[in-house]
């Protein structure tokens, strides 16, 4: 018998996320704010690549911690201690994030690698001799491989550091998608382990709400701290930003977001479905953060001449969110509704004309596109019973 059976979730363990997990998410409020500020200060291709790499790193820690608390009892003192230590590590990464590509690269990389490797040591020791422990051994093999890029990358400079870290993250994400095969051992056994569908679905919903809150937070701080007062243009931008936030919440939760738990329960491969859901949520979160950046920039310069970076935020952010939402819809229902693709094309048109329009007009057009998709969703569902999940996996 495994030494860690007592650590696993039991039949009487509450299925809703524990208070510990909500406490853990608080550090991600700060981390996402740091990424947003990084992009606001460097809204270029270089800044976008750096922010993307840092988001991928922080997101993968969040996902694997959510899966850990889905398998193990979050009320057990050992697991609580481990999650709190991970929280401290993420806080440290978030603090040095603005200088992760300069003076604090090694500290960021070492913290990332340590969090992942200690997680697998924890699981291997707790579940020694079980399929869960064997799978974690294979995962540790791949994380060790990616560490060979993380650490040298911390000593590189400029684009090379970003490329090496991105390659390391590709190893982390792709090896998980391939079920962490190890030389001579094949893919990890016991892949379709038991998933607490209601718990995991709620965790994904919670992190998306945190991302949406980032728009409210950064715009509220920017508006309140500005020296330009309550001008008509600034107030109008704030209204459009709030409307876009509410619309993205609506588009997420209705209906796919509220059906994630049922889709996991109905899937023949629940672990794979939850994994693809994590990728779709990451894309949506990236789109939300980019939208926050775009609105922040035009809130600071409501009468300024538009720049290409502003377009990426105001039109590209909602488009990226809709792309992630379309992928999520496919995971849940096995199809993608046409209005989402049409909306992405319309946002591309908005982006193409943004340099010739006032920033407020671009914000209005992007918000209108989101509103049209939300109205279509509501009209299609009006008077009909809720659509049942038809998982693609």
PDB file of C-alpha atoms in Angstrom, residues 148-257:
ATOM      1  CA  UNK A 148      18.512  22.521 -18.755  1.00  0.00           C
ATOM      2  CA  UNK A 149      17.084  25.387 -20.819  1.00  0.00           C
ATOM      3  CA  UNK A 150      15.702  27.499 -17.972  1.00  0.00           C
ATOM      4  CA  UNK A 151      19.010  27.839 -16.130  1.00  0.00           C
ATOM      5  CA  UNK A 152      21.271  28.590 -19.150  1.00  0.00           C
ATOM      6  CA  UNK A 153      18.561  30.955 -20.368  1.00  0.00           C
ATOM      7  CA  UNK A 154      18.941  32.971 -17.188  1.00  0.00           C
ATOM      8  CA  UNK A 155      22.555  33.697 -18.192  1.00  0.00           C
ATOM      9  CA  UNK A 156      21.617  34.660 -21.757  1.00  0.00           C
ATOM     10  CA  UNK A 157      20.605  38.160 -22.799  1.00  0.00           C
ATOM     11  CA  UNK A 158      17.946  39.805 -24.943  1.00  0.00           C
ATOM     12  CA  UNK A 159      16.021  37.686 -27.406  1.00  0.00           C
ATOM     13  CA  UNK A 160      18.125  34.584 -26.652  1.00  0.00           C
ATOM     14  CA  UNK A 161      16.805  34.379 -23.084  1.00  0.00           C
ATOM     15  CA  UNK A 162      13.225  34.635 -24.320  1.00  0.00           C
ATOM     16  CA  UNK A 163      13.812  31.949 -26.962  1.00  0.00           C
ATOM     17  CA  UNK A 164      15.451  29.518 -24.504  1.00  0.00           C
ATOM     18  CA  UNK A 165      12.729  29.991 -21.908  1.00  0.00           C
ATOM     19  CA  UNK A 166      10.017  29.620 -24.521  1.00  0.00           C
ATOM     20  CA  UNK A 167      11.629  26.380 -25.705  1.00  0.00           C
ATOM     21  CA  UNK A 168      11.668  25.132 -22.100  1.00  0.00           C
ATOM     22  CA  UNK A 169       7.976  25.945 -21.733  1.00  0.00           C
ATOM     23  CA  UNK A 170       7.187  24.162 -24.988  1.00  0.00           C
ATOM     24  CA  UNK A 171       8.842  21.063 -23.512  1.00  0.00           C
ATOM     25  CA  UNK A 172       6.717  21.397 -20.363  1.00  0.00           C
ATOM     26  CA  UNK A 173       3.431  21.840 -22.230  1.00  0.00           C
ATOM     27  CA  UNK A 174       4.033  19.348 -25.039  1.00  0.00           C
ATOM     28  CA  UNK A 175       5.378  16.602 -22.769  1.00  0.00           C
ATOM     29  CA  UNK A 176       2.195  16.880 -20.678  1.00  0.00           C
ATOM     30  CA  UNK A 177       0.044  16.712 -23.820  1.00  0.00           C
ATOM     31  CA  UNK A 178       1.952  13.572 -24.866  1.00  0.00           C
ATOM     32  CA  UNK A 179       1.411  12.039 -21.404  1.00  0.00           C
ATOM     33  CA  UNK A 180       5.021  12.430 -20.279  1.00  0.00           C
ATOM     34  CA  UNK A 181       6.578   9.480 -22.153  1.00  0.00           C
ATOM     35  CA  UNK A 182       9.953   8.418 -20.792  1.00  0.00           C
ATOM     36  CA  UNK A 183      12.689   6.541 -22.702  1.00  0.00           C
ATOM     37  CA  UNK A 184      11.993   2.839 -22.570  1.00  0.00           C
ATOM     38  CA  UNK A 185       8.915   3.291 -20.377  1.00  0.00           C
ATOM     39  CA  UNK A 186       6.293   4.644 -22.779  1.00  0.00           C
ATOM     40  CA  UNK A 187       3.546   7.001 -21.743  1.00  0.00           C
ATOM     41  CA  UNK A 188       2.565   7.472 -18.122  1.00  0.00           C
ATOM     42  CA  UNK A 189       0.241   4.780 -16.742  1.00  0.00           C
ATOM     43  CA  UNK A 190      -3.081   5.513 -15.153  1.00  0.00           C
ATOM     44  CA  UNK A 191      -3.631   8.582 -17.299  1.00  0.00           C
ATOM     45  CA  UNK A 192      -7.391   8.592 -16.869  1.00  0.00           C
ATOM     46  CA  UNK A 193      -7.301   9.028 -13.134  1.00  0.00           C
ATOM     47  CA  UNK A 194     -10.323  10.145 -11.181  1.00  0.00           C
ATOM     48  CA  UNK A 195     -11.176  13.818 -11.689  1.00  0.00           C
ATOM     49  CA  UNK A 196     -13.295  15.777  -9.227  1.00  0.00           C
ATOM     50  CA  UNK A 197     -15.227  17.526 -11.970  1.00  0.00           C
ATOM     51  CA  UNK A 198     -17.076  20.066  -9.835  1.00  0.00           C
ATOM     52  CA  UNK A 199     -13.870  21.064  -8.042  1.00  0.00           C
ATOM     53  CA  UNK A 200     -11.757  21.466 -11.161  1.00  0.00           C
ATOM     54  CA  UNK A 201     -14.470  23.297 -13.090  1.00  0.00           C
ATOM     55  CA  UNK A 202     -14.868  25.787 -10.260  1.00  0.00           C
ATOM     56  CA  UNK A 203     -11.110  26.357 -10.111  1.00  0.00           C
ATOM     57  CA  UNK A 204     -11.027  27.289 -13.800  1.00  0.00           C
ATOM     58  CA  UNK A 205     -13.971  29.643 -13.340  1.00  0.00           C
ATOM     59  CA  UNK A 206     -12.268  31.284 -10.384  1.00  0.00           C
ATOM     60  CA  UNK A 207      -9.033  32.002 -12.206  1.00  0.00           C
ATOM     61  CA  UNK A 208     -10.916  33.477 -15.150  1.00  0.00           C
ATOM     62  CA  UNK A 209     -12.788  35.805 -12.797  1.00  0.00           C
ATOM     63  CA  UNK A 210      -9.410  36.853 -11.357  1.00  0.00           C
ATOM     64  CA  UNK A 211      -8.253  37.744 -14.874  1.00  0.00           C
ATOM     65  CA  UNK A 212     -11.429  39.742 -15.542  1.00  0.00           C
ATOM     66  CA  UNK A 213     -10.879  41.509 -12.235  1.00  0.00           C
ATOM     67  CA  UNK A 214      -7.511  42.615 -13.581  1.00  0.00           C
ATOM     68  CA  UNK A 215      -9.280  44.875 -16.093  1.00  0.00           C
ATOM     69  CA  UNK A 216     -11.314  46.449 -13.304  1.00  0.00           C
ATOM     70  CA  UNK A 217      -8.273  46.813 -11.039  1.00  0.00           C
ATOM     71  CA  UNK A 218      -5.830  48.369 -13.455  1.00  0.00           C
ATOM     72  CA  UNK A 219      -8.409  50.643 -15.065  1.00  0.00           C
ATOM     73  CA  UNK A 220      -9.724  51.779 -11.709  1.00  0.00           C
ATOM     74  CA  UNK A 221      -6.205  52.594 -10.509  1.00  0.00           C
ATOM     75  CA  UNK A 222      -5.333  54.341 -13.769  1.00  0.00           C
ATOM     76  CA  UNK A 223      -8.523  56.396 -13.756  1.00  0.00           C
ATOM     77  CA  UNK A 224      -8.287  57.342 -10.080  1.00  0.00           C
ATOM     78  CA  UNK A 225      -4.573  58.160 -10.184  1.00  0.00           C
ATOM     79  CA  UNK A 226      -4.724  60.220 -13.357  1.00  0.00           C
ATOM     80  CA  UNK A 227      -4.176  63.952 -13.389  1.00  0.00           C
ATOM     81  CA  UNK A 228      -6.587  64.517 -16.261  1.00  0.00           C
ATOM     82  CA  UNK A 229      -9.789  64.368 -14.257  1.00  0.00           C
ATOM     83  CA  UNK A 230     -13.224  63.098 -15.211  1.00  0.00           C
ATOM     84  CA  UNK A 231     -13.141  64.161 -18.837  1.00  0.00           C
ATOM     85  CA  UNK A 232     -15.778  62.967 -21.267  1.00  0.00           C
ATOM     86  CA  UNK A 233     -13.288  60.901 -23.295  1.00  0.00           C
ATOM     87  CA  UNK A 234     -11.742  59.187 -20.267  1.00  0.00           C
ATOM     88  CA  UNK A 235     -15.134  58.413 -18.763  1.00  0.00           C
ATOM     89  CA  UNK A 236     -16.354  57.007 -22.085  1.00  0.00           C
ATOM     90  CA  UNK A 237     -13.314  54.733 -22.341  1.00  0.00           C
ATOM     91  CA  UNK A 238     -13.943  53.536 -18.783  1.00  0.00           C
ATOM     92  CA  UNK A 239     -17.555  52.691 -19.642  1.00  0.00           C
ATOM     93  CA  UNK A 240     -16.502  50.732 -22.737  1.00  0.00           C
ATOM     94  CA  UNK A 241     -13.851  48.882 -20.714  1.00  0.00           C
ATOM     95  CA  UNK A 242     -16.374  47.904 -18.060  1.00  0.00           C
ATOM     96  CA  UNK A 243     -18.875  46.823 -20.717  1.00  0.00           C
ATOM     97  CA  UNK A 244     -16.231  44.667 -22.433  1.00  0.00           C
ATOM     98  CA  UNK A 245     -15.366  43.045 -19.098  1.00  0.00           C
ATOM     99  CA  UNK A 246     -19.001  42.211 -18.398  1.00  0.00           C
ATOM    100  CA  UNK A 247     -19.474  40.893 -21.937  1.00  0.00           C
ATOM    101  CA  UNK A 248     -16.435  38.626 -21.734  1.00  0.00           C
ATOM    102  CA  UNK A 249     -17.750  37.230 -18.462  1.00  0.00           C
ATOM    103  CA  UNK A 250     -21.106  36.596 -20.111  1.00  0.00           C
ATOM    104  CA  UNK A 251     -19.564  34.994 -23.182  1.00  0.00           C
ATOM    105  CA  UNK A 252     -17.445  32.701 -21.024  1.00  0.00           C
ATOM    106  CA  UNK A 253     -19.987  31.482 -18.516  1.00  0.00           C
ATOM    107  CA  UNK A 254     -22.909  31.135 -20.930  1.00  0.00           C
ATOM    108  CA  UNK A 255     -23.015  28.254 -21.742  1.00  0.00           C
ATOM    109  CA  UNK A 256     -19.624  26.586 -21.901  1.00  0.00           C
ATOM    110  CA  UNK A 257     -18.265  27.901 -18.604  1.00  0.00           C
TER     111      UNK A 257
END
